[in-house]
Each structure stands twice: as structure tokens, then as C-alpha cells.
Short mmCIF file of C-alpha atoms in Angstrom, two decimals:
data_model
loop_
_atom_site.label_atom_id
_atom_site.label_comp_id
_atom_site.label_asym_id
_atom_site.label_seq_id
_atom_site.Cartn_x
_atom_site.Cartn_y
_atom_site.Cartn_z
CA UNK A 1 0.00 0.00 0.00
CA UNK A 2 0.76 3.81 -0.35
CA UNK A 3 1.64 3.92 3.21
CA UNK A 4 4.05 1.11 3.18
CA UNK A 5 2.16 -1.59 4.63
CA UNK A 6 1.23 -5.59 2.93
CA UNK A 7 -1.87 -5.32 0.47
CA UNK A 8 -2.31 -8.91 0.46
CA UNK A 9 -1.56 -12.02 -1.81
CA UNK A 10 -4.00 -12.74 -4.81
CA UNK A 11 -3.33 -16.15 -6.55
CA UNK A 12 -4.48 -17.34 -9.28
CA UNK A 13 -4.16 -20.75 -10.86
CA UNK A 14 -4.10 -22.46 -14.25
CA UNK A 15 -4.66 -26.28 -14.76
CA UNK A 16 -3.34 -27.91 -17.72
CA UNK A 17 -4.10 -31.30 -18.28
CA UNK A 18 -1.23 -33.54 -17.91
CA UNK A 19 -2.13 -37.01 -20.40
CA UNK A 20 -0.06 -39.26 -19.15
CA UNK A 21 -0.10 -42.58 -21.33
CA UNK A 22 1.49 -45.58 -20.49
CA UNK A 23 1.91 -47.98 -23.40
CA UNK A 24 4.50 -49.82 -25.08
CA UNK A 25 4.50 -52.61 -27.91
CA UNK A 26 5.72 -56.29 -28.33
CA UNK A 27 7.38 -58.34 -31.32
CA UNK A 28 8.56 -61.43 -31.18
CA UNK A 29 11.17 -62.44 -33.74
CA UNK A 30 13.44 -65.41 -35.23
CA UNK A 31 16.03 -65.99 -37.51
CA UNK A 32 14.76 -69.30 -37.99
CA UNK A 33 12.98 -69.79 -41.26
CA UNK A 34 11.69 -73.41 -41.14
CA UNK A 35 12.02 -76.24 -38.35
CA UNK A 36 13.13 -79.40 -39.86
CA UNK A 37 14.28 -81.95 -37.44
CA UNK A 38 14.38 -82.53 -33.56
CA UNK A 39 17.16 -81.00 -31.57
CA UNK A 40 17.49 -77.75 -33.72
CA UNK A 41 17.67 -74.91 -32.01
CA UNK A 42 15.89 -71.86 -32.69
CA UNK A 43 16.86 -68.49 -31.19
CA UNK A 44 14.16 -66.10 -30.07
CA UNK A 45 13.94 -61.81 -29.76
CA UNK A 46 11.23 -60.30 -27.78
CA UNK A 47 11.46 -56.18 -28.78
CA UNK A 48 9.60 -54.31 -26.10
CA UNK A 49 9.39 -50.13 -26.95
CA UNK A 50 8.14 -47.85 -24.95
CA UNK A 51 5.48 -45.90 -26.98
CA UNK A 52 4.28 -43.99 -24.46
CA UNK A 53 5.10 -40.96 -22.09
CA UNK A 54 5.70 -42.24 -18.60
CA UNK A 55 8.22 -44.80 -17.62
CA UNK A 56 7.31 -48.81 -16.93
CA UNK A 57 8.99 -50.51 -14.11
CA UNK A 58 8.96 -54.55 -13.24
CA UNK A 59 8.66 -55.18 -16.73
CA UNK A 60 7.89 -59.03 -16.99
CA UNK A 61 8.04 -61.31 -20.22
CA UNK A 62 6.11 -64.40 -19.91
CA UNK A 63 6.69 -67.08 -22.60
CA UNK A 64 5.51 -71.53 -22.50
CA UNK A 65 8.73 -72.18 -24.50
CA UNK A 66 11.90 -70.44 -23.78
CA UNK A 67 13.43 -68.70 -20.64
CA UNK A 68 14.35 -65.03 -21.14
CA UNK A 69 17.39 -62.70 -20.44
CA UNK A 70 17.70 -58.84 -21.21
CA UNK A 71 20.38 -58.24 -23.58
CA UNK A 72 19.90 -54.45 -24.65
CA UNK A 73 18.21 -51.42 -23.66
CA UNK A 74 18.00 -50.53 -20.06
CA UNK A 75 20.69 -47.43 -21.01
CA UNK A 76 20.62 -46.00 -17.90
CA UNK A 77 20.40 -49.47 -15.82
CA UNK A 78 17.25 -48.27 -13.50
CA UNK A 79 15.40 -50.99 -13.95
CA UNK A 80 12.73 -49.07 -15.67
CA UNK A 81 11.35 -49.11 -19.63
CA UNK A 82 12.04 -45.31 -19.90
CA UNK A 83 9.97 -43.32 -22.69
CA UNK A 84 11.51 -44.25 -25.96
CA UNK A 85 13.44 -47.37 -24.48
CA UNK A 86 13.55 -50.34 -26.22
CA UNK A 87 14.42 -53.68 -24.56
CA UNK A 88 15.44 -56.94 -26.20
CA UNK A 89 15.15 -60.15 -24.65
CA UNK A 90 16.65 -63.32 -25.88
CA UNK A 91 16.23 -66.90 -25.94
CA UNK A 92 16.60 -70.11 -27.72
CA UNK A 93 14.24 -73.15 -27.97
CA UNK A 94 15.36 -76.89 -28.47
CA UNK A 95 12.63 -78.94 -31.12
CA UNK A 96 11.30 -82.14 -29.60
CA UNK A 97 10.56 -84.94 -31.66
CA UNK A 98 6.94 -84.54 -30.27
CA UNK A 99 6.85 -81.02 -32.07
CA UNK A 100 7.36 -82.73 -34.84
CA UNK A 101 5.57 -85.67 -34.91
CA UNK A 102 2.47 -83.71 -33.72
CA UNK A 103 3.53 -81.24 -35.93
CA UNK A 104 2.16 -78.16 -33.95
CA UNK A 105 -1.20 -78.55 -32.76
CA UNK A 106 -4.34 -79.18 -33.58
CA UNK A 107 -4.94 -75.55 -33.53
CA UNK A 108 -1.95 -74.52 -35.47
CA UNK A 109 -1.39 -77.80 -37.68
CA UNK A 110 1.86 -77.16 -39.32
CA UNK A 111 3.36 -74.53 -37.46
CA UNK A 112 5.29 -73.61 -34.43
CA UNK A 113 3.43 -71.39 -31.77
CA UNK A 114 5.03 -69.47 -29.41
CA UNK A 115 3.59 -66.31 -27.49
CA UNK A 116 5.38 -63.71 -25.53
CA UNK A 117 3.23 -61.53 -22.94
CA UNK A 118 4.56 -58.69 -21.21
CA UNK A 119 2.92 -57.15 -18.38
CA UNK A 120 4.50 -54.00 -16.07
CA UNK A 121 3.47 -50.92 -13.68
CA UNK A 122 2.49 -47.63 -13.87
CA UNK A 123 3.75 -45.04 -12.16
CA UNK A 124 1.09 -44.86 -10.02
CA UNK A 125 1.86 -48.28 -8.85
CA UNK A 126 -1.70 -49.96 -10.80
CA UNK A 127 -0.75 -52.87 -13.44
CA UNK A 128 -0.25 -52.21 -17.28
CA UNK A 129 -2.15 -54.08 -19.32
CA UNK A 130 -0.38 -57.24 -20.75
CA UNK A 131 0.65 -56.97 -24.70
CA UNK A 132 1.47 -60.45 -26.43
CA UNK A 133 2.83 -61.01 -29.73
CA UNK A 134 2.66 -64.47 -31.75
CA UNK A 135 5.24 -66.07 -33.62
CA UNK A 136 4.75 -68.81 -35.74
CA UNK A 137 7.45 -70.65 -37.83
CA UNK A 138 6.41 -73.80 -40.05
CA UNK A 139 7.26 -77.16 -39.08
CA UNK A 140 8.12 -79.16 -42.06
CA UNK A 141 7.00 -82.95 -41.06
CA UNK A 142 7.91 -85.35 -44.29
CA UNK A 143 7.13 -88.89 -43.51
CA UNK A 144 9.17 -91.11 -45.08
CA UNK A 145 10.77 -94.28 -45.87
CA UNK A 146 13.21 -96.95 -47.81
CA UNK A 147 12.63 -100.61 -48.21
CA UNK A 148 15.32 -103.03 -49.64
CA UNK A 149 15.14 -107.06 -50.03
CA UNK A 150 18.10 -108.91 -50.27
CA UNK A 151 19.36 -112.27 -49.79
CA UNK A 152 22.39 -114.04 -49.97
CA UNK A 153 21.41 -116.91 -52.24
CA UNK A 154 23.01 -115.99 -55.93
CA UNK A 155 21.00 -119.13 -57.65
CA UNK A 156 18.49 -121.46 -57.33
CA UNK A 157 19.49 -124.77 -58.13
CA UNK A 158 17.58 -127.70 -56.17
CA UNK A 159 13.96 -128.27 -54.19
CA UNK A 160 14.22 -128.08 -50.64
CA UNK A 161 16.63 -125.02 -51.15
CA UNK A 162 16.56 -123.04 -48.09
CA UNK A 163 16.35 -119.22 -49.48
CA UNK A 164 17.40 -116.63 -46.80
CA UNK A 165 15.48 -112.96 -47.29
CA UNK A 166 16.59 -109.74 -45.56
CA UNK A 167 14.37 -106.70 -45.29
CA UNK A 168 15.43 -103.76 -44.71
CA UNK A 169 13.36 -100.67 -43.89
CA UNK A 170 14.93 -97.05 -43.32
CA UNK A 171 13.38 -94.15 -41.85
CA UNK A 172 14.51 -91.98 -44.41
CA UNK A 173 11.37 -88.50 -43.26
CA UNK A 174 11.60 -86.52 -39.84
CA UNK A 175 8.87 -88.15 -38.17
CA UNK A 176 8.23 -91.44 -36.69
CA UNK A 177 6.53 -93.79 -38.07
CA UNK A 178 4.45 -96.40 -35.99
CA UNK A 179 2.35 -99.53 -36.91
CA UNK A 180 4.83 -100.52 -39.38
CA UNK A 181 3.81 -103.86 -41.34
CA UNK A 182 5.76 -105.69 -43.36
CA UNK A 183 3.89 -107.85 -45.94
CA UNK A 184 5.48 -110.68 -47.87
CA UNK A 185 3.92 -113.82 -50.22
CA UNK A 186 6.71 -115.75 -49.99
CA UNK A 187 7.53 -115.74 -46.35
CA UNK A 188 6.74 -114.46 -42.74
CA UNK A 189 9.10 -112.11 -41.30
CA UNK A 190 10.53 -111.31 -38.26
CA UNK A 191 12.27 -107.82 -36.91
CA UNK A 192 14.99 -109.03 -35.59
CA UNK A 193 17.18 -105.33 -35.20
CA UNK A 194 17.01 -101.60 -34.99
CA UNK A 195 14.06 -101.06 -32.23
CA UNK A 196 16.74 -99.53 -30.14
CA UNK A 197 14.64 -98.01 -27.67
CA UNK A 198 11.71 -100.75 -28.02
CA UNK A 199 8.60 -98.31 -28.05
CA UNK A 200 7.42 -99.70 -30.98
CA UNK A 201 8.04 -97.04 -33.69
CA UNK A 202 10.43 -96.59 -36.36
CA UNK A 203 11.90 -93.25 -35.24
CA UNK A 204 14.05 -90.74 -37.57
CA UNK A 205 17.28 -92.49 -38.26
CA UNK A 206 16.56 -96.01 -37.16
CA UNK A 207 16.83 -98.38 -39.55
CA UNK A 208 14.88 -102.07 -39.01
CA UNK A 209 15.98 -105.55 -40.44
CA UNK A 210 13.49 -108.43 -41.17
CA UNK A 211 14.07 -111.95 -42.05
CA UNK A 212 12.65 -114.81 -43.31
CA UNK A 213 13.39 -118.18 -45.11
CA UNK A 214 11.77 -119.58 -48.20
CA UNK A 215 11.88 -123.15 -48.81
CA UNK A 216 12.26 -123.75 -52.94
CA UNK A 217 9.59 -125.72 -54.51
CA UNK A 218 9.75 -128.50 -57.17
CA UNK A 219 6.95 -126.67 -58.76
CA UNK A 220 8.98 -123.04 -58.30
CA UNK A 221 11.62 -125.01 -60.52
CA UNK A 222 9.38 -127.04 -63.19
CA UNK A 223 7.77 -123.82 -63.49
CA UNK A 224 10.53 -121.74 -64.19
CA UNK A 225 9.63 -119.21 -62.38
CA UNK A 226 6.18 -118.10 -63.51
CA UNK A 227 5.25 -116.27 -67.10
CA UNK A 228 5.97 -112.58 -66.35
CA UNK A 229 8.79 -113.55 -64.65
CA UNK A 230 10.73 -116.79 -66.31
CA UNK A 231 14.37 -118.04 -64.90
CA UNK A 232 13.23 -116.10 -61.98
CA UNK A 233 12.16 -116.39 -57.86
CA UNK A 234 10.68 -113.17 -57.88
CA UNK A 235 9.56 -112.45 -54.42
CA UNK A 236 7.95 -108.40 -53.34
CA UNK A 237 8.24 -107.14 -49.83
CA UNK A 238 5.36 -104.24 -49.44
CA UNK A 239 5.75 -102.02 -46.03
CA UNK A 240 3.54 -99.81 -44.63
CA UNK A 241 3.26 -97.60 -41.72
CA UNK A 242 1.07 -94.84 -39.73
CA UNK A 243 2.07 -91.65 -39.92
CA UNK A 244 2.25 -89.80 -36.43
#
């Protein structure tokens, strides 16, 4: 005032709305283009980015297949997904046979599913919601198979001949193959190798021998074999199998 003394305090005030957003976005990545047998290993990135304006602590990744590690991102080490951060996790996954075999799911026939879901806090201490991202890589299940009959007899000379056969079936595909029947006119067979593990299925790589004696005819001889096949034993093994 004129005379010296306090004329008061006026305030006045101005809100501005502050929009704080807390968002952020997930892809999950591989290098791997196809899956092809058991035991390969296919490596994994989860990208996290921080798309919106306020920082997200106890980020967590959730994924069925693979553990996680942070490789990249957390600049300033404060444990916090800072606006316009962007984390990478990493991780590998080992194939089963069973991936194979069943390849996928009945849901996703033919492929590979895996899911990353990451969840994390506001600032205000309530839950984010959780973002997932899908990545799918094709699982290439070829059922296959080789069959080969041998035997050691070069000729046959005499009735009563004993003629030793050996079958031999390869699992040649990346699958399993179960139910396998062997099928023969001349003889019965027998497995008598390569069930290494005895369950009963001709897994990838095993290889199975059959064998089985025919006993030569006097009519195999007077016939001369038979007239689409003359001066011959001819003698067909058929195989067959389930695939998984």
C-alpha cells in the first residue's frame, strides 16, 4: 500500500491437463525360417518399446517355451522401460521330436506357436495391461521311408533249397513312423534289429531288419519261375506304416 504496509496475496491458478499414457508394444522375432528336425535350435527376440510418455517398471516377459534374459536397452540401468526405451530379450528353444511328430497342434497344424506376454506398472503403482505377440514358424513334417530285399542266395538250383530274405526298412522323413507292417507272399518275417529303444516305432534315423526263409519248390523249378517272370524267384516285400 501507499503507506508502506502488505496489500495482500492474490493467486491465481491455471490447470493444464497432464495425459499421461502408459503404453509400449511387443514383437517377437526369429532368424529361424523353417524347423526341420528334432534337436534344432531356434533363437528367439522379444522387442519391447516404450510408446508412451511415462516410464514402466517390473517389466515381466512371460513365454511356454523359452526362458528369457535382457540383452539391450536398459541405457541408464534403473530398472525401468524409460519413454523411448527399447528392450530386447533373448532366448533359444530346443525342437522335440513330439513337435514334430504332432507337428504343432491341432490348432496350429503345421506350425510352431510361441507367445510372448509382457505385463508392467504404472507409475502410479496400478498394473499395465499385458501386450502379447505371436510367432509362428512352419514345421516341415515329411514322412518317409526306404525298403530293400536282399538275400544271400546268388542261384536257385535244387527243391528243398533253403532261401534266406533280408528286409530292410529305413526311416529316411523326420517323423516317426508307428504300426509298421511288413507284408510278404513268400515268407513271414521277423524284426529281428534296430528297435533300439523298443517303443514300438520306427523313429528318424533307425533303420529295421526283417528276415525270413523260403523253402524252394519243385513246382517253383518245373515252373521256371512263372510267365511274367521266367528263370526267376521273384519275391515283393510291401511295407507300410502310420504316420504320427
Amino acid at each position: 500500500k501507499p503507506d508502506g504496509t502488505t496489500a495482500g496475496t492474490v493467486s491465481s491458478t491455471k490447470d493444464i491437463p497432464l495425459n499421461a499414457v502408459t503404453s509400449f508394444t511387443v514383437v517377437k522375432s526369429s532368424t529361424t525360417a523353417n524347423i526341420t528336425v528334432a534337436g534344432q535350435s531356434v533363437p528367439y527376440t522379444i522387442t519391447v518399446k516404450n510408446t508412451g510418455n511415462t516410464a514402466v517398471s517390473s517389466v515381466s516377459v512371460n513365454d511356454p517355451l523359452i526362458s528369457t534374459s535382457l540383452t539391450i536397452g536398459d541405457t541408464n540401468s534403473n530398472n525401468k522401460l524409460d519413454v523411448g526405451e527399447t528392450w530386447t530379450y533373448s532366448g533359444n528353444y530346443t525342437v522335440l521330436q513330439s513337435d514334430i511328430d504332432n507337428n504343432g497342434s491341432p490348432a496350429t497344424l503345421g506350425l510352431l506357436r510361441n507367445t510372448a506376454s509382457v505385463s508392467g506398472t504404472k507409475p502410479d503403482g496400478n498394473p499395465t495391461a499385458t501386450v502379447s505377440s505371436v510367432k509362428d514358424i512352419p514345421l516341415n513334417a515329411v514322412t518317409s521311408f526306404t525298403v530293400l530285399k536282399s538275400s544271400t542266395t546268388p542261384a536257385v538250383t535244387v527243391a528243398g533249397q533253403v532261401v534266406p530274405y533280408s528286409i530292410v526298412v529305413a526311416n529316411t522323413g523326420n517323423t516317426s513312423i508307428s504300426g509298421v507292417n511288413v507284408t510278404d507272399p513268400l515268407i513271414s518275417t521277423s524284426l529281428t534289429s534296430g528297435d533300439v529303444n523298443a517303443n514300438g516305432k520306427l523313429d528318424v534315423n533307425e533303420t529295421w531288419t526283417y528276415s525270413g526263409n523260403y523253402t524252394v519248390l519243385q513246382s517253383d523249378i518245373d515252373n521256371n519261375g512263372n510267365p511274367a517272370t521266367l528263370g526267376l524267384l521273384k519275391n515283393t516285400a510291401s511295407v507300410s506304416g502310420a504316420k504320427p
